Tab-separated table of C-alpha atoms in Angstrom:
chain	number	residue	atom	x	y	z
M	1	MET	CA	206.114	112.620	188.191
M	2	ASN	CA	204.105	111.255	191.066
M	3	LYS	CA	202.839	107.850	189.931
M	4	HIS	CA	201.072	107.345	193.267
M	5	ILE	CA	198.454	109.899	192.221
M	6	GLY	CA	198.310	108.624	188.654
M	7	GLN	CA	200.444	111.279	186.950
M	8	HIS	CA	201.091	110.347	183.327
M	9	ILE	CA	201.470	113.454	181.164
M	10	LEU	CA	200.046	113.288	177.644
M	11	LYS	CA	202.974	114.249	175.407
M	12	ASN	CA	201.588	113.621	171.914
M	13	PRO	CA	200.207	116.942	170.541
M	14	GLY	CA	198.263	115.092	167.861
M	15	ILE	CA	196.269	113.170	170.483
M	16	ALA	CA	195.656	116.404	172.408
M	17	ASP	CA	194.359	118.066	169.233
M	18	ARG	CA	191.948	115.196	168.577
M	19	ILE	CA	190.619	115.272	172.149
M	20	VAL	CA	189.867	119.005	171.907
M	21	GLN	CA	188.314	118.516	168.468
M	22	LYS	CA	185.994	115.788	169.785
M	23	ALA	CA	184.787	118.133	172.532
M	24	ASP	CA	183.244	120.370	169.828
M	25	LEU	CA	183.966	123.462	171.882
M	26	LYS	CA	182.241	126.814	171.422
M	27	GLN	CA	183.885	130.182	171.952
M	28	SER	CA	181.472	130.813	174.829
M	29	ASP	CA	182.287	127.557	176.674
M	30	VAL	CA	183.668	127.287	180.182
M	31	VAL	CA	185.717	124.077	180.312
M	32	LEU	CA	186.585	122.056	183.395
M	33	GLU	CA	189.904	120.255	182.982
M	34	VAL	CA	190.789	117.614	185.552
M	35	GLY	CA	194.465	116.781	186.009
M	36	PRO	CA	196.025	119.351	183.643
M	37	GLY	CA	199.585	118.448	184.587
M	38	THR	CA	202.012	120.761	182.789
M	39	GLY	CA	199.285	122.113	180.517
M	40	ASN	CA	199.849	120.344	177.185
M	41	LEU	CA	196.101	119.890	176.802
M	42	THR	CA	195.187	123.094	178.649
M	43	VAL	CA	196.771	125.466	176.120
M	44	LYS	CA	194.915	123.786	173.272
M	45	ILE	CA	191.597	124.102	175.141
M	46	LEU	CA	192.310	127.793	175.789
M	47	GLY	CA	192.650	128.262	172.037
M	48	LYS	CA	189.028	127.169	171.552
M	49	ALA	CA	187.097	128.073	174.711
M	50	LYS	CA	186.205	131.204	176.635
M	51	ARG	CA	187.681	130.040	179.939
M	52	VAL	CA	189.300	126.989	181.549
M	53	ILE	CA	188.963	125.869	185.158
M	54	ALA	CA	191.843	123.475	185.814
M	55	VAL	CA	191.701	121.302	188.950
M	56	GLU	CA	195.096	119.866	189.904
M	57	LEU	CA	195.900	117.812	192.993
M	58	ASP	CA	199.685	118.330	192.821
M	59	SER	CA	200.687	121.874	193.789
M	60	ARG	CA	203.978	121.494	191.897
M	61	MET	CA	202.119	120.803	188.658
M	62	ALA	CA	199.800	123.725	189.350
M	63	ALA	CA	202.856	125.967	189.686
M	64	GLU	CA	204.262	124.688	186.375
M	65	LEU	CA	200.968	125.411	184.642
M	66	THR	CA	200.867	128.898	186.148
M	67	LYS	CA	204.362	129.624	184.775
M	68	ARG	CA	203.365	128.321	181.347
M	69	VAL	CA	200.679	130.980	180.837
M	70	GLN	CA	202.226	133.751	182.945
M	71	GLY	CA	202.339	137.034	181.078
M	72	LYS	CA	200.322	135.681	178.154
M	73	PRO	CA	196.765	136.642	177.162
M	74	GLU	CA	195.586	133.149	178.182
M	75	GLN	CA	196.502	133.824	181.815
M	76	LYS	CA	193.306	135.814	182.434
M	77	ARG	CA	191.165	133.004	181.044
M	78	LEU	CA	192.698	130.237	183.181
M	79	GLU	CA	191.611	129.540	186.756
M	80	ILE	CA	193.666	126.942	188.621
M	81	MET	CA	192.149	125.147	191.602
M	82	VAL	CA	194.520	123.058	193.725
M	83	GLY	CA	192.847	120.097	195.395
M	84	ASP	CA	191.019	116.801	194.999
M	85	VAL	CA	188.362	117.264	192.317
M	86	VAL	CA	186.156	114.565	193.874
M	87	LYS	CA	185.973	116.527	197.146
M	88	THR	CA	185.845	119.986	195.594
M	89	ASP	CA	182.706	122.063	195.058
M	90	LEU	CA	182.914	122.890	191.381
M	91	PRO	CA	181.753	126.122	189.739
M	92	TYR	CA	179.596	126.100	186.616
M	93	PHE	CA	181.115	124.598	183.458
M	94	ASP	CA	179.812	123.573	180.035
M	95	VAL	CA	182.285	120.829	179.094
M	96	CYS	CA	184.711	118.617	180.985
M	97	ILE	CA	187.957	117.338	179.489
M	98	SER	CA	190.208	115.073	181.521
M	99	ASN	CA	193.281	112.891	181.311
M	100	THR	CA	191.867	111.098	184.324
M	101	PRO	CA	194.063	109.793	187.166
M	102	TYR	CA	193.112	106.120	187.357
M	103	GLN	CA	192.340	106.227	191.104
M	104	ILE	CA	189.392	108.577	190.604
M	105	SER	CA	187.938	107.208	187.357
M	106	SER	CA	184.609	106.068	188.792
M	107	PRO	CA	184.092	108.807	191.419
M	108	LEU	CA	184.836	111.485	188.816
M	109	THR	CA	182.467	109.932	186.278
M	110	PHE	CA	179.555	109.884	188.693
M	111	LYS	CA	180.345	113.297	190.126
M	112	LEU	CA	180.087	114.707	186.618
M	113	LEU	CA	176.801	112.870	186.061
M	114	ALA	CA	175.472	114.268	189.343
M	115	THR	CA	176.448	117.851	188.531
M	116	THR	CA	173.594	120.343	188.258
M	117	PRO	CA	173.158	121.737	185.701
M	118	SER	CA	174.590	118.863	183.690
M	119	PRO	CA	177.593	119.537	181.461
M	120	ARG	CA	176.882	119.369	177.734
M	121	THR	CA	179.539	116.742	177.181
M	122	CYS	CA	182.562	115.151	178.880
M	123	ILE	CA	185.639	113.922	176.995
M	124	LEU	CA	187.509	111.672	179.409
M	125	MET	CA	190.628	109.540	179.084
M	126	PHE	CA	190.636	106.355	181.156
M	127	GLN	CA	192.544	103.131	181.461
M	128	ARG	CA	191.361	100.926	178.599
M	129	GLU	CA	189.577	98.317	180.717
M	130	PHE	CA	187.661	100.889	182.757
M	131	ALA	CA	186.582	102.652	179.561
M	132	MET	CA	185.392	99.363	178.077
M	133	ARG	CA	183.357	98.635	181.202
M	134	LEU	CA	181.627	102.003	180.835
M	135	PHE	CA	180.211	101.251	177.389
M	136	ALA	CA	179.999	97.426	177.622
M	137	LYS	CA	176.734	95.870	176.464
M	138	PRO	CA	174.775	92.862	177.776
M	139	GLY	CA	176.709	89.672	177.091
M	140	ASP	CA	180.110	91.399	176.988
M	141	ARG	CA	182.764	90.051	179.344
M	142	LEU	CA	183.189	93.448	181.029
M	143	TYR	CA	179.464	94.204	181.378
M	144	SER	CA	178.898	95.122	185.024
M	145	ARG	CA	176.989	97.230	187.491
M	146	LEU	CA	179.190	100.145	186.431
M	147	SER	CA	178.057	99.692	182.808
M	148	VAL	CA	174.362	99.722	183.682
M	149	ASN	CA	174.637	102.633	186.103
M	150	ALA	CA	176.655	104.848	183.774
M	151	GLN	CA	174.471	104.113	180.753
M	152	MET	CA	171.310	104.841	182.740
M	153	TRP	CA	172.423	108.421	183.294
M	154	ALA	CA	174.377	109.129	180.084
M	155	LYS	CA	175.040	108.242	176.466
M	156	ILE	CA	178.583	106.875	176.220
M	157	ASP	CA	180.721	106.462	173.096
M	158	HIS	CA	184.253	105.223	172.539
M	159	ILE	CA	186.284	107.846	170.677
M	160	MET	CA	189.792	106.442	170.301
M	161	LYS	CA	192.479	104.233	171.723
M	162	VAL	CA	195.657	105.823	173.075
M	163	SER	CA	198.794	103.719	173.452
M	164	LYS	CA	200.951	104.047	176.546
M	165	GLU	CA	203.873	105.398	174.493
M	166	ASN	CA	201.980	108.698	174.225
M	167	PHE	CA	202.533	109.443	177.925
M	168	ASN	CA	205.435	110.479	180.105
M	169	PRO	CA	206.120	108.339	182.030
M	170	PRO	CA	204.372	105.511	180.144
M	171	PRO	CA	201.676	103.821	182.253
M	172	GLN	CA	201.551	100.041	182.524
M	173	VAL	CA	198.260	99.793	180.620
M	174	GLU	CA	196.708	101.185	177.454
M	175	SER	CA	194.175	104.016	177.533
M	176	SER	CA	190.976	105.001	175.755
M	177	VAL	CA	189.068	108.242	175.329
M	178	VAL	CA	185.290	108.204	175.779
M	179	ARG	CA	182.566	110.770	175.236
M	180	ILE	CA	179.943	110.957	177.996
M	181	VAL	CA	176.808	112.984	177.291
M	182	PRO	CA	174.538	113.222	180.366
M	183	LYS	CA	170.864	112.546	179.687
M	184	THR	CA	168.625	115.588	180.083
M	185	PRO	CA	166.301	115.510	181.797
M	186	ARG	CA	167.705	112.902	184.159
M	187	PRO	CA	165.771	109.631	184.471
M	188	GLN	CA	163.074	110.081	187.115
M	189	ILE	CA	163.974	107.147	189.318
M	190	SER	CA	165.455	106.862	192.780
M	191	TYR	CA	169.186	106.333	192.488
M	192	GLU	CA	169.314	104.411	195.767
M	193	GLU	CA	166.552	102.050	194.627
M	194	TRP	CA	168.180	101.542	191.234
M	195	ASP	CA	171.668	100.933	192.569
M	196	GLY	CA	170.322	98.743	195.375
M	197	LEU	CA	168.726	96.414	192.833
M	198	LEU	CA	171.901	96.305	190.742
M	199	ARG	CA	174.023	95.506	193.791
M	200	VAL	CA	171.915	92.393	194.366
M	201	VAL	CA	171.905	91.021	190.827
M	202	PHE	CA	175.544	91.844	190.031
M	203	VAL	CA	177.162	90.264	193.099
M	204	ARG	CA	177.681	87.328	190.760
M	205	LYS	CA	176.423	88.389	187.383
M	206	ASN	CA	176.342	84.819	185.998
M	207	LYS	CA	173.888	83.626	188.620
M	208	THR	CA	170.260	83.470	187.611
M	209	ILE	CA	168.268	86.338	189.042
M	210	ARG	CA	166.211	83.777	190.970
M	211	ALA	CA	169.367	82.568	192.713
M	212	SER	CA	170.515	86.127	193.435
M	213	PHE	CA	167.276	86.700	195.353
M	214	LEU	CA	165.627	83.501	196.552
M	215	GLY	CA	168.939	81.661	196.871
M	216	THR	CA	170.682	84.312	198.965
M	217	THR	CA	169.603	84.517	202.599
M	218	SER	CA	171.128	87.932	203.300
M	219	VAL	CA	169.234	89.458	200.383
M	220	MET	CA	165.912	88.069	201.591
M	221	ASP	CA	166.642	89.278	205.127
M	222	MET	CA	167.382	92.753	203.773
M	223	LEU	CA	164.182	92.844	201.710
M	224	GLU	CA	162.144	91.690	204.710
M	225	SER	CA	163.656	94.444	206.844
M	226	ASN	CA	162.966	97.032	204.140
M	227	TYR	CA	159.385	95.794	203.788
M	228	ARG	CA	158.791	96.139	207.539
M	229	THR	CA	160.213	99.675	207.424
M	230	TRP	CA	158.019	100.619	204.453
M	231	CYS	CA	154.911	99.283	206.197
M	232	ALA	CA	155.722	101.206	209.365
M	233	GLN	CA	156.279	104.439	207.429
M	234	ASN	CA	152.966	104.016	205.630
M	235	ASP	CA	150.926	102.956	208.700
M	236	ILE	CA	150.316	99.485	207.295
M	237	SER	CA	149.994	96.742	209.872
M	238	VAL	CA	151.741	93.434	209.283
M	239	GLU	CA	150.755	90.068	210.655
M	240	ASP	CA	153.849	89.127	212.587
M	241	GLY	CA	154.870	85.968	214.408
M	242	PRO	CA	156.095	82.566	213.306
M	243	ALA	CA	154.727	80.905	210.191
M	244	GLU	CA	151.924	78.451	210.822
M	245	GLN	CA	154.056	75.497	209.803
M	246	ASP	CA	157.799	75.057	209.940
M	247	GLU	CA	157.889	72.394	207.272
M	248	PRO	CA	157.293	74.670	204.263
M	249	ALA	CA	159.882	77.121	205.574
M	250	GLU	CA	162.415	74.338	205.932
M	251	GLN	CA	161.573	73.199	202.411
M	252	ASP	CA	162.142	76.767	201.185
M	253	ASP	CA	165.563	76.762	202.856
M	254	LEU	CA	166.445	73.534	201.083
M	255	GLU	CA	165.270	74.945	197.762
M	256	SER	CA	167.310	78.113	198.375
M	257	MET	CA	170.478	76.111	198.921
M	258	GLN	CA	169.746	74.029	195.836
M	259	ILE	CA	169.146	77.182	193.765
M	260	ASP	CA	172.402	78.691	195.005
M	261	GLN	CA	174.446	75.544	194.403
M	262	ALA	CA	172.953	75.061	190.940
M	263	ALA	CA	173.944	78.609	190.029
M	264	VAL	CA	177.534	78.020	191.132
M	265	GLU	CA	177.715	74.784	189.143
M	266	ASP	CA	176.303	76.524	186.062
M	267	ASP	CA	178.889	79.290	186.429
M	268	ASP	CA	181.716	76.783	186.720
M	269	GLN	CA	180.611	74.936	183.607
M	270	GLU	CA	180.129	78.059	181.513
M	271	TRP	CA	183.085	80.124	182.748
M	272	GLY	CA	185.591	77.463	183.754
M	273	GLY	CA	185.276	78.239	187.439
M	274	ILE	CA	186.400	81.850	187.033
M	275	MET	CA	184.872	84.068	189.699
M	276	ASP	CA	182.640	86.786	188.301
M	277	VAL	CA	182.090	88.877	191.407
M	278	ASP	CA	181.296	92.389	190.258
M	279	GLU	CA	184.233	94.764	190.754
M	280	ASP	CA	182.194	97.908	191.288
M	281	ASP	CA	181.366	97.348	194.950
M	282	ASP	CA	182.273	100.719	196.408
M	283	ASP	CA	182.999	102.880	193.393
M	284	LEU	CA	179.875	105.056	193.480
M	285	PRO	CA	180.244	108.228	195.567
M	286	ALA	CA	177.819	109.291	198.280
M	287	PHE	CA	177.055	112.649	196.667
M	288	PHE	CA	175.232	110.833	193.846
M	289	GLN	CA	172.762	109.357	196.307
M	290	GLU	CA	169.648	111.031	197.661
M	291	GLU	CA	170.157	109.879	201.244
M	292	SER	CA	172.857	108.308	203.374
M	293	ASP	CA	173.936	104.877	202.179
M	294	SER	CA	174.856	103.769	205.681
M	295	ARG	CA	171.964	101.368	205.663
M	296	SER	CA	173.077	99.647	202.486
M	297	LYS	CA	176.533	99.176	203.961
M	298	GLY	CA	174.985	97.278	206.837
M	299	PHE	CA	174.473	94.113	204.813
M	300	LYS	CA	176.603	92.039	202.501
M	301	VAL	CA	174.940	90.073	199.752
M	302	GLY	CA	176.194	86.855	198.307
M	303	LYS	CA	176.568	84.633	201.344
M	304	THR	CA	173.973	81.971	202.064
M	305	THR	CA	173.711	80.807	205.659
M	306	LYS	CA	171.404	78.581	207.637
M	307	ARG	CA	168.152	80.403	208.245
M	308	ARG	CA	166.215	80.562	211.502
M	309	ASN	CA	162.555	79.504	211.500
M	310	ARG	CA	160.846	81.830	209.071
M	311	GLY	CA	158.112	84.184	210.250
M	312	LYS	CA	154.933	85.206	208.488
M	313	VAL	CA	156.447	88.416	207.104
M	314	ALA	CA	159.406	86.532	205.666
M	315	VAL	CA	157.076	84.056	203.964
M	316	LEU	CA	155.004	86.936	202.564
M	317	VAL	CA	158.081	88.762	201.243
M	318	ARG	CA	159.433	85.579	199.713
M	319	GLU	CA	156.166	85.010	197.863
M	320	LYS	CA	156.176	88.611	196.628
M	321	VAL	CA	159.715	88.169	195.283
M	322	ARG	CA	158.815	84.866	193.641
M	323	ARG	CA	155.754	86.444	192.029
M	324	VAL	CA	157.814	89.336	190.627
M	325	LEU	CA	160.537	87.101	189.229
M	326	GLU	CA	158.430	84.278	187.850
M	327	ASP	CA	155.003	85.763	187.066
M	328	GLU	CA	155.270	89.529	186.593
M	329	THR	CA	158.608	89.872	184.759
M	330	GLU	CA	159.461	86.266	183.799
M	331	LEU	CA	163.122	87.141	184.417
M	332	ALA	CA	163.790	84.505	187.094
M	333	ASP	CA	165.997	82.340	184.881
M	334	LYS	CA	167.833	85.188	183.181
M	335	ARG	CA	171.324	86.245	184.295
M	336	ALA	CA	172.351	89.814	185.055
M	337	ARG	CA	175.104	89.760	182.434
M	338	MET	CA	172.436	89.208	179.754
M	339	CYS	CA	169.900	91.786	181.018
M	340	ASP	CA	169.592	95.262	179.560
M	341	GLU	CA	168.414	98.524	181.078
M	342	GLY	CA	164.805	97.744	180.200
M	343	ASP	CA	164.936	94.444	182.079
M	344	PHE	CA	166.262	96.105	185.232
M	345	LEU	CA	163.675	98.887	185.019
M	346	LYS	CA	160.947	96.263	184.637
M	347	LEU	CA	162.257	94.461	187.717
M	348	LEU	CA	162.461	97.599	189.822
M	349	TRP	CA	158.961	98.728	188.846
M	350	ALA	CA	157.479	95.286	189.601
M	351	PHE	CA	159.216	95.072	192.988
M	352	ASN	CA	158.028	98.549	193.942
M	353	GLN	CA	154.472	97.606	192.944
M	354	GLU	CA	154.734	94.785	195.499
M	355	SER	CA	156.059	97.268	198.104
M	356	ILE	CA	159.514	95.701	197.909
M	357	HIS	CA	162.255	98.327	198.116
M	358	PHE	CA	166.055	98.401	198.005
M	359	SER	CA	166.802	101.482	200.091
């Protein structure tokens, strides 16, 4: 087995039976199986579905699977594609079933959610912690940007735990099986806007939302730049130049540093100094986005530095952000780890109403 590409073959036929049962397959279904290995799960899927498209990265495993069905009636109903499923253009399928290689857990999840038309359901096996992050709720330790993003686009349920003794070779961690049912129709929001907002608030999810915005210089610089771009695209003139007085700007800088420091101190008291930087920084693939994300990669949020004298546009943008957080949504003192989907939608809508954008 090649552990470097996450090969851990499911050897327990009882677990395989339960996975296929939970998929609620129809005789007319085309099933996408990711990482079939030697075919222990594949043959059980073939017993229930019309056809199986198996995508396998390891050509040796693909050859083993080919031999397993060679000369049998199932051979005509099995299509084997050798390659990286994340980079492969997939044909139509109704259901996806996967004993997922851990390296592609997040890219595969969001590729499936981006597939058009959407699959009816996906039954996916993941490392236990990743699975728990997918269906974590506000206030849970593992609640993260991944949780909010996945749950925006799909309904996610935990099906069962699978111990490492059920695999050959046994992995170092336990596994879980989840059911992902994509929402249809998809939510009518810009993915880039949505994910851009989440990237800001989940850099440190125990900060107050006020600190994530007003206390983080790079975020305010990014929002100012985006506001200028939006105005230019919509033929709206902006009153540029330095602010009339430097003193208020300097006071704002002082308040920003105080906000940021207070957030860190609060985190240390509540979480014993444990860092809570969100772990989902680059786990969302480009094909799920509407446009290039090169712009979003051009800034890093979370670092507060000494600010130059603030101009009129910066002061205007700062006031817009303050108004959204404190007056329009009243979410300024809430922390991302305690916010639900409705809170984030409320924030995004209010920011967009003020012509503040995240992409």
